[in-house]
Amino acid sequence: MTTTQNPTAAGSGASATEAFRASRQQTEGAAVSAERVSAVVTAVLDGVRAAVREHQVTYPEYQAAKQWLIDVGEGGEWPLFLDVFVEHVVEQNAAQTQEGTKGTILGPYYLPDQKRLPAVTALPMRPDEPGTPLVFAGQVRDTAGTPLAGAEVDIWQNDTAGYYSGFAPDIPEGNLRGVVVTDDHGRFEITTIHPVPYQIPTDGPTGALIEAAGWHPWRPAHLHLLVRAPGHRQITTQLYFTGGEWLESDVATATKPELVLAPAERDGRLRVDYDFVLEPA
Ligand code: MBD
Ligand code: FE
């Protein structure tokens, strides 16, 4: 995957399109019937037509909207835009049949095949990585309470500048990303830094829309996680932190009360414990 030389976040959106293309094989679903395509697309178009009618959309507005759609595609921001504004509803649908730990959206910045790390570990970091040290520890169990040894806690987060490795220049590949493997008791203990709130790139078409609408572009600070074990349903989730900004107004509508943690200071470092529960596949 190429990393754009644009240090601004518009580069993030474009790289997210490449990451999505690269991972697409895994996400391809079964064939969809004509009935279902027609039902869903008709509903989408009916919604658009209703908005045009209700708000008496003009020709200049219609042409501006067309240009914006072209710009989102050319800027590679469809993964960013869709994951921010639509994915949470798809996740709600999926959550209806999911037991165990609450899930939430994946977002555009996951990269597969990161470094495998032992149960007690630090995420790959630069020697001078800025940030508040955070120890994140817990256990992975099944819904019957049995610890899952060898489970994978696949974790990624932003740095204190707000950037994700692989989606911004000048950050080493794999920085603040890793696949932590639980010990014989299903436990893990990960040393990292506290993530910071994430700002949707303000210099791309998604940011332009947010600005034009008078919305704000922020997500609360979060850790991203995929947790998996053989024979169990993978959980996609995020963890948030009490007292942080934007918890009540996440632009991506992806917070859930169960996912907000309260780190405590211990030995001069922040520590937070959280256990994951996986249901049988
Ligand atoms: C993110 O970091 C994120 O988690 C989501 C869901 C969307 C955009 C950026
Ligand atoms: Fe994120």
PDB file of C-alpha atoms in Angstrom, residues 21-209:
ATOM      1  CA  ARG A  21      -9.400  -2.664  -1.994  1.00  0.00           C
ATOM      2  CA  ALA A  22      -6.568  -4.802  -0.606  1.00  0.00           C
ATOM      3  CA  SER A  23      -8.817  -6.439   1.997  1.00  0.00           C
ATOM      4  CA  ARG A  24     -11.868  -6.737  -0.233  1.00  0.00           C
ATOM      5  CA  GLN A  25     -11.617 -10.510  -0.843  1.00  0.00           C
ATOM      6  CA  GLN A  26     -12.339 -11.172   2.827  1.00  0.00           C
ATOM      7  CA  THR A  27     -15.417  -9.003   2.853  1.00  0.00           C
ATOM      8  CA  GLU A  28     -17.099 -10.228  -0.283  1.00  0.00           C
ATOM      9  CA  GLY A  29     -20.459 -11.685   0.623  1.00  0.00           C
ATOM     10  CA  ALA A  30     -22.867 -14.079  -1.033  1.00  0.00           C
ATOM     11  CA  ALA A  31     -24.756 -13.158  -4.191  1.00  0.00           C
ATOM     12  CA  VAL A  32     -27.637 -10.749  -3.607  1.00  0.00           C
ATOM     13  CA  SER A  33     -31.016 -11.348  -5.243  1.00  0.00           C
ATOM     14  CA  ALA A  34     -32.531  -8.837  -7.668  1.00  0.00           C
ATOM     15  CA  GLU A  35     -35.457  -8.469  -5.252  1.00  0.00           C
ATOM     16  CA  ARG A  36     -33.176  -7.348  -2.458  1.00  0.00           C
ATOM     17  CA  VAL A  37     -31.107  -5.015  -4.651  1.00  0.00           C
ATOM     18  CA  SER A  38     -34.315  -3.447  -5.905  1.00  0.00           C
ATOM     19  CA  ALA A  39     -35.847  -3.112  -2.439  1.00  0.00           C
ATOM     20  CA  VAL A  40     -32.802  -1.465  -0.849  1.00  0.00           C
ATOM     21  CA  VAL A  41     -31.857   0.759  -3.791  1.00  0.00           C
ATOM     22  CA  THR A  42     -35.457   1.857  -4.287  1.00  0.00           C
ATOM     23  CA  ALA A  43     -35.594   2.862  -0.617  1.00  0.00           C
ATOM     24  CA  VAL A  44     -32.338   4.838  -0.946  1.00  0.00           C
ATOM     25  CA  LEU A  45     -33.520   6.616  -4.099  1.00  0.00           C
ATOM     26  CA  ASP A  46     -36.933   7.293  -2.587  1.00  0.00           C
ATOM     27  CA  GLY A  47     -35.178   8.929   0.380  1.00  0.00           C
ATOM     28  CA  VAL A  48     -33.080  11.110  -1.913  1.00  0.00           C
ATOM     29  CA  ARG A  49     -36.084  12.088  -4.032  1.00  0.00           C
ATOM     30  CA  ALA A  50     -38.108  12.897  -0.922  1.00  0.00           C
ATOM     31  CA  ALA A  51     -35.325  15.183   0.361  1.00  0.00           C
ATOM     32  CA  VAL A  52     -35.093  16.954  -3.013  1.00  0.00           C
ATOM     33  CA  ARG A  53     -38.858  17.489  -2.989  1.00  0.00           C
ATOM     34  CA  GLU A  54     -39.195  18.465   0.672  1.00  0.00           C
ATOM     35  CA  HIS A  55     -36.322  20.955   0.586  1.00  0.00           C
ATOM     36  CA  GLN A  56     -37.037  22.259  -2.932  1.00  0.00           C
ATOM     37  CA  VAL A  57     -33.469  21.503  -4.037  1.00  0.00           C
ATOM     38  CA  THR A  58     -32.391  23.832  -6.858  1.00  0.00           C
ATOM     39  CA  TYR A  59     -30.304  23.146  -9.987  1.00  0.00           C
ATOM     40  CA  PRO A  60     -27.192  24.836  -8.519  1.00  0.00           C
ATOM     41  CA  GLU A  61     -27.544  22.712  -5.370  1.00  0.00           C
ATOM     42  CA  TYR A  62     -28.064  19.555  -7.412  1.00  0.00           C
ATOM     43  CA  GLN A  63     -24.935  20.262  -9.490  1.00  0.00           C
ATOM     44  CA  ALA A  64     -22.934  21.056  -6.335  1.00  0.00           C
ATOM     45  CA  ALA A  65     -24.007  17.736  -4.850  1.00  0.00           C
ATOM     46  CA  LYS A  66     -22.933  15.940  -8.044  1.00  0.00           C
ATOM     47  CA  GLN A  67     -19.515  17.628  -7.884  1.00  0.00           C
ATOM     48  CA  TRP A  68     -19.165  16.641  -4.207  1.00  0.00           C
ATOM     49  CA  LEU A  69     -19.922  12.991  -4.970  1.00  0.00           C
ATOM     50  CA  ILE A  70     -17.289  13.058  -7.730  1.00  0.00           C
ATOM     51  CA  ASP A  71     -14.802  14.633  -5.294  1.00  0.00           C
ATOM     52  CA  VAL A  72     -15.396  11.996  -2.606  1.00  0.00           C
ATOM     53  CA  GLY A  73     -14.591   9.267  -5.127  1.00  0.00           C
ATOM     54  CA  GLU A  74     -11.583  11.041  -6.609  1.00  0.00           C
ATOM     55  CA  GLY A  75     -10.283  11.824  -3.117  1.00  0.00           C
ATOM     56  CA  GLY A  76     -10.672   8.182  -2.118  1.00  0.00           C
ATOM     57  CA  GLU A  77     -12.863   9.162   0.801  1.00  0.00           C
ATOM     58  CA  TRP A  78     -15.781   6.769   0.351  1.00  0.00           C
ATOM     59  CA  PRO A  79     -14.515   4.407   3.090  1.00  0.00           C
ATOM     60  CA  LEU A  80     -14.054   7.369   5.428  1.00  0.00           C
ATOM     61  CA  PHE A  81     -17.425   8.946   4.650  1.00  0.00           C
ATOM     62  CA  LEU A  82     -19.394   5.691   4.798  1.00  0.00           C
ATOM     63  CA  ASP A  83     -17.720   4.383   7.959  1.00  0.00           C
ATOM     64  CA  VAL A  84     -18.353   7.692   9.709  1.00  0.00           C
ATOM     65  CA  PHE A  85     -21.958   8.236   8.632  1.00  0.00           C
ATOM     66  CA  VAL A  86     -23.426   4.822   7.785  1.00  0.00           C
ATOM     67  CA  GLU A  87     -21.467   1.914   9.298  1.00  0.00           C
ATOM     68  CA  HIS A  88     -22.971   2.292  12.785  1.00  0.00           C
ATOM     69  CA  VAL A  89     -26.395   1.324  11.459  1.00  0.00           C
ATOM     70  CA  VAL A  90     -25.037  -1.800   9.748  1.00  0.00           C
ATOM     71  CA  GLU A  91     -23.337  -2.653  13.044  1.00  0.00           C
ATOM     72  CA  GLN A  92     -26.635  -2.245  14.914  1.00  0.00           C
ATOM     73  CA  ASN A  93     -28.162  -4.779  12.534  1.00  0.00           C
ATOM     74  CA  ALA A  94     -25.312  -7.223  13.152  1.00  0.00           C
ATOM     75  CA  ALA A  95     -25.467  -6.641  16.918  1.00  0.00           C
ATOM     76  CA  GLN A  96     -29.040  -7.929  17.070  1.00  0.00           C
ATOM     77  CA  THR A  97     -27.715 -11.482  16.845  1.00  0.00           C
ATOM     78  CA  GLN A  98     -24.505 -11.015  18.795  1.00  0.00           C
ATOM     79  CA  GLU A  99     -23.897 -12.111  22.382  1.00  0.00           C
ATOM     80  CA  GLY A 100     -20.895 -11.348  24.559  1.00  0.00           C
ATOM     81  CA  THR A 101     -18.860  -8.169  24.377  1.00  0.00           C
ATOM     82  CA  LYS A 102     -20.538  -5.231  22.666  1.00  0.00           C
ATOM     83  CA  GLY A 103     -19.240  -4.450  19.237  1.00  0.00           C
ATOM     84  CA  THR A 104     -19.030  -1.225  17.306  1.00  0.00           C
ATOM     85  CA  ILE A 105     -17.798  -0.070  13.923  1.00  0.00           C
ATOM     86  CA  LEU A 106     -14.520  -1.115  12.291  1.00  0.00           C
ATOM     87  CA  GLY A 107     -13.776   2.237  10.663  1.00  0.00           C
ATOM     88  CA  PRO A 108     -11.428   2.847   7.724  1.00  0.00           C
ATOM     89  CA  TYR A 109      -8.000   2.375   9.327  1.00  0.00           C
ATOM     90  CA  TYR A 110      -7.668  -1.348  10.076  1.00  0.00           C
ATOM     91  CA  LEU A 111      -4.659  -3.087   8.531  1.00  0.00           C
ATOM     92  CA  PRO A 112      -4.428  -6.902   8.664  1.00  0.00           C
ATOM     93  CA  ASP A 113      -1.340  -9.026   9.300  1.00  0.00           C
ATOM     94  CA  GLN A 114       0.316  -6.910  11.986  1.00  0.00           C
ATOM     95  CA  LYS A 115       3.107  -8.169  14.232  1.00  0.00           C
ATOM     96  CA  ARG A 116       2.140 -11.045  16.572  1.00  0.00           C
ATOM     97  CA  LEU A 117       3.007 -10.176  20.151  1.00  0.00           C
ATOM     98  CA  PRO A 118       3.105 -12.214  23.407  1.00  0.00           C
ATOM     99  CA  ALA A 119       0.427 -11.835  26.091  1.00  0.00           C
ATOM    100  CA  VAL A 120       2.453  -9.342  28.122  1.00  0.00           C
ATOM    101  CA  THR A 121       3.774  -6.821  25.650  1.00  0.00           C
ATOM    102  CA  ALA A 122       4.125  -3.259  24.480  1.00  0.00           C
ATOM    103  CA  LEU A 123       2.720  -2.127  21.145  1.00  0.00           C
ATOM    104  CA  PRO A 124       5.370  -1.226  18.562  1.00  0.00           C
ATOM    105  CA  MET A 125       6.281   2.411  19.246  1.00  0.00           C
ATOM    106  CA  ARG A 126       8.943   4.911  18.289  1.00  0.00           C
ATOM    107  CA  PRO A 127      11.685   5.274  20.929  1.00  0.00           C
ATOM    108  CA  ASP A 128      10.445   8.801  21.616  1.00  0.00           C
ATOM    109  CA  GLU A 129       6.738   8.070  21.149  1.00  0.00           C
ATOM    110  CA  PRO A 130       4.922  10.954  22.829  1.00  0.00           C
ATOM    111  CA  GLY A 131       1.889  10.289  24.977  1.00  0.00           C
ATOM    112  CA  THR A 132       0.618   9.227  28.377  1.00  0.00           C
ATOM    113  CA  PRO A 133       1.598   5.599  29.096  1.00  0.00           C
ATOM    114  CA  LEU A 134      -1.414   3.303  29.382  1.00  0.00           C
ATOM    115  CA  VAL A 135      -1.542  -0.340  30.452  1.00  0.00           C
ATOM    116  CA  PHE A 136      -4.547  -2.137  29.021  1.00  0.00           C
ATOM    117  CA  ALA A 137      -5.081  -5.592  30.533  1.00  0.00           C
ATOM    118  CA  GLY A 138      -7.767  -8.256  30.622  1.00  0.00           C
ATOM    119  CA  GLN A 139      -8.926 -11.727  29.777  1.00  0.00           C
ATOM    120  CA  VAL A 140     -10.657 -13.304  26.788  1.00  0.00           C
ATOM    121  CA  ARG A 141     -13.383 -15.839  27.699  1.00  0.00           C
ATOM    122  CA  ASP A 142     -16.218 -17.640  25.960  1.00  0.00           C
ATOM    123  CA  THR A 143     -19.866 -17.047  26.877  1.00  0.00           C
ATOM    124  CA  ALA A 144     -19.674 -19.996  29.318  1.00  0.00           C
ATOM    125  CA  GLY A 145     -16.850 -18.269  31.194  1.00  0.00           C
ATOM    126  CA  THR A 146     -14.018 -20.501  29.971  1.00  0.00           C
ATOM    127  CA  PRO A 147     -10.747 -18.586  29.408  1.00  0.00           C
ATOM    128  CA  LEU A 148      -9.576 -18.673  25.788  1.00  0.00           C
ATOM    129  CA  ALA A 149      -5.849 -19.308  25.552  1.00  0.00           C
ATOM    130  CA  GLY A 150      -4.214 -18.297  22.262  1.00  0.00           C
ATOM    131  CA  ALA A 151      -6.981 -15.829  21.407  1.00  0.00           C
ATOM    132  CA  GLU A 152      -5.914 -12.855  19.287  1.00  0.00           C
ATOM    133  CA  VAL A 153      -6.399  -9.281  20.461  1.00  0.00           C
ATOM    134  CA  ASP A 154      -5.779  -7.311  17.255  1.00  0.00           C
ATOM    135  CA  ILE A 155      -5.383  -3.689  18.344  1.00  0.00           C
ATOM    136  CA  TRP A 156      -4.743  -0.355  16.576  1.00  0.00           C
ATOM    137  CA  GLN A 157      -4.966   3.277  17.614  1.00  0.00           C
ATOM    138  CA  ASN A 158      -3.808   6.780  16.776  1.00  0.00           C
ATOM    139  CA  ASP A 159      -0.715   8.576  18.044  1.00  0.00           C
ATOM    140  CA  THR A 160      -0.810  11.835  20.000  1.00  0.00           C
ATOM    141  CA  ALA A 161      -0.785  13.801  16.735  1.00  0.00           C
ATOM    142  CA  GLY A 162      -4.025  11.991  15.894  1.00  0.00           C
ATOM    143  CA  TYR A 163      -2.657   9.866  13.050  1.00  0.00           C
ATOM    144  CA  TYR A 164      -2.829   6.131  12.352  1.00  0.00           C
ATOM    145  CA  SER A 165       0.281   4.387  11.017  1.00  0.00           C
ATOM    146  CA  GLY A 166      -0.180   3.363   7.384  1.00  0.00           C
ATOM    147  CA  PHE A 167      -2.432   6.377   6.819  1.00  0.00           C
ATOM    148  CA  ALA A 168      -0.007   9.240   7.330  1.00  0.00           C
ATOM    149  CA  PRO A 169       3.579   9.798   6.226  1.00  0.00           C
ATOM    150  CA  ASP A 170       6.556   9.660   8.559  1.00  0.00           C
ATOM    151  CA  ILE A 171       5.090   7.095  10.945  1.00  0.00           C
ATOM    152  CA  PRO A 172       6.894   3.717  10.930  1.00  0.00           C
ATOM    153  CA  GLU A 173       4.903   0.841   9.471  1.00  0.00           C
ATOM    154  CA  GLY A 174       3.014  -1.017  12.205  1.00  0.00           C
ATOM    155  CA  ASN A 175       3.361   1.762  14.786  1.00  0.00           C
ATOM    156  CA  LEU A 176       0.760   1.360  17.554  1.00  0.00           C
ATOM    157  CA  ARG A 177      -0.616  -1.782  15.922  1.00  0.00           C
ATOM    158  CA  GLY A 178      -0.279  -5.416  16.931  1.00  0.00           C
ATOM    159  CA  VAL A 179      -1.877  -8.835  17.344  1.00  0.00           C
ATOM    160  CA  VAL A 180      -1.527  -9.808  21.002  1.00  0.00           C
ATOM    161  CA  VAL A 181      -1.903 -13.523  21.742  1.00  0.00           C
ATOM    162  CA  THR A 182      -3.470 -14.429  25.122  1.00  0.00           C
ATOM    163  CA  ASP A 183      -1.644 -16.692  27.595  1.00  0.00           C
ATOM    164  CA  ASP A 184      -2.755 -20.061  29.034  1.00  0.00           C
ATOM    165  CA  HIS A 185      -5.350 -18.251  31.164  1.00  0.00           C
ATOM    166  CA  GLY A 186      -6.682 -16.153  28.292  1.00  0.00           C
ATOM    167  CA  ARG A 187      -4.974 -13.091  29.717  1.00  0.00           C
ATOM    168  CA  PHE A 188      -3.174 -10.177  28.095  1.00  0.00           C
ATOM    169  CA  GLU A 189      -1.450  -7.008  29.297  1.00  0.00           C
ATOM    170  CA  ILE A 190      -0.635  -4.385  26.693  1.00  0.00           C
ATOM    171  CA  THR A 191       1.492  -1.323  27.318  1.00  0.00           C
ATOM    172  CA  THR A 192       0.681   1.515  24.967  1.00  0.00           C
ATOM    173  CA  ILE A 193      -0.112   5.218  25.079  1.00  0.00           C
ATOM    174  CA  HIS A 194      -3.480   6.814  25.702  1.00  0.00           C
ATOM    175  CA  PRO A 195      -5.092   7.525  22.305  1.00  0.00           C
ATOM    176  CA  VAL A 196      -6.353  11.038  21.526  1.00  0.00           C
ATOM    177  CA  PRO A 197      -9.576  12.303  19.931  1.00  0.00           C
ATOM    178  CA  TYR A 198      -9.666  11.829  16.175  1.00  0.00           C
ATOM    179  CA  GLN A 199     -10.523  14.638  13.799  1.00  0.00           C
ATOM    180  CA  ILE A 200     -12.000  13.789  10.416  1.00  0.00           C
ATOM    181  CA  PRO A 201      -9.669  15.317   7.802  1.00  0.00           C
ATOM    182  CA  THR A 202     -10.871  18.876   7.362  1.00  0.00           C
ATOM    183  CA  ASP A 203      -9.161  19.343   4.004  1.00  0.00           C
ATOM    184  CA  GLY A 204     -11.011  16.683   1.997  1.00  0.00           C
ATOM    185  CA  PRO A 205     -14.578  16.445   0.710  1.00  0.00           C
ATOM    186  CA  THR A 206     -15.895  14.756   3.881  1.00  0.00           C
ATOM    187  CA  GLY A 207     -14.427  17.577   5.958  1.00  0.00           C
ATOM    188  CA  ALA A 208     -15.812  20.128   3.513  1.00  0.00           C
ATOM    189  CA  LEU A 209     -19.303  18.712   3.955  1.00  0.00           C
TER     190      LEU A 209
END
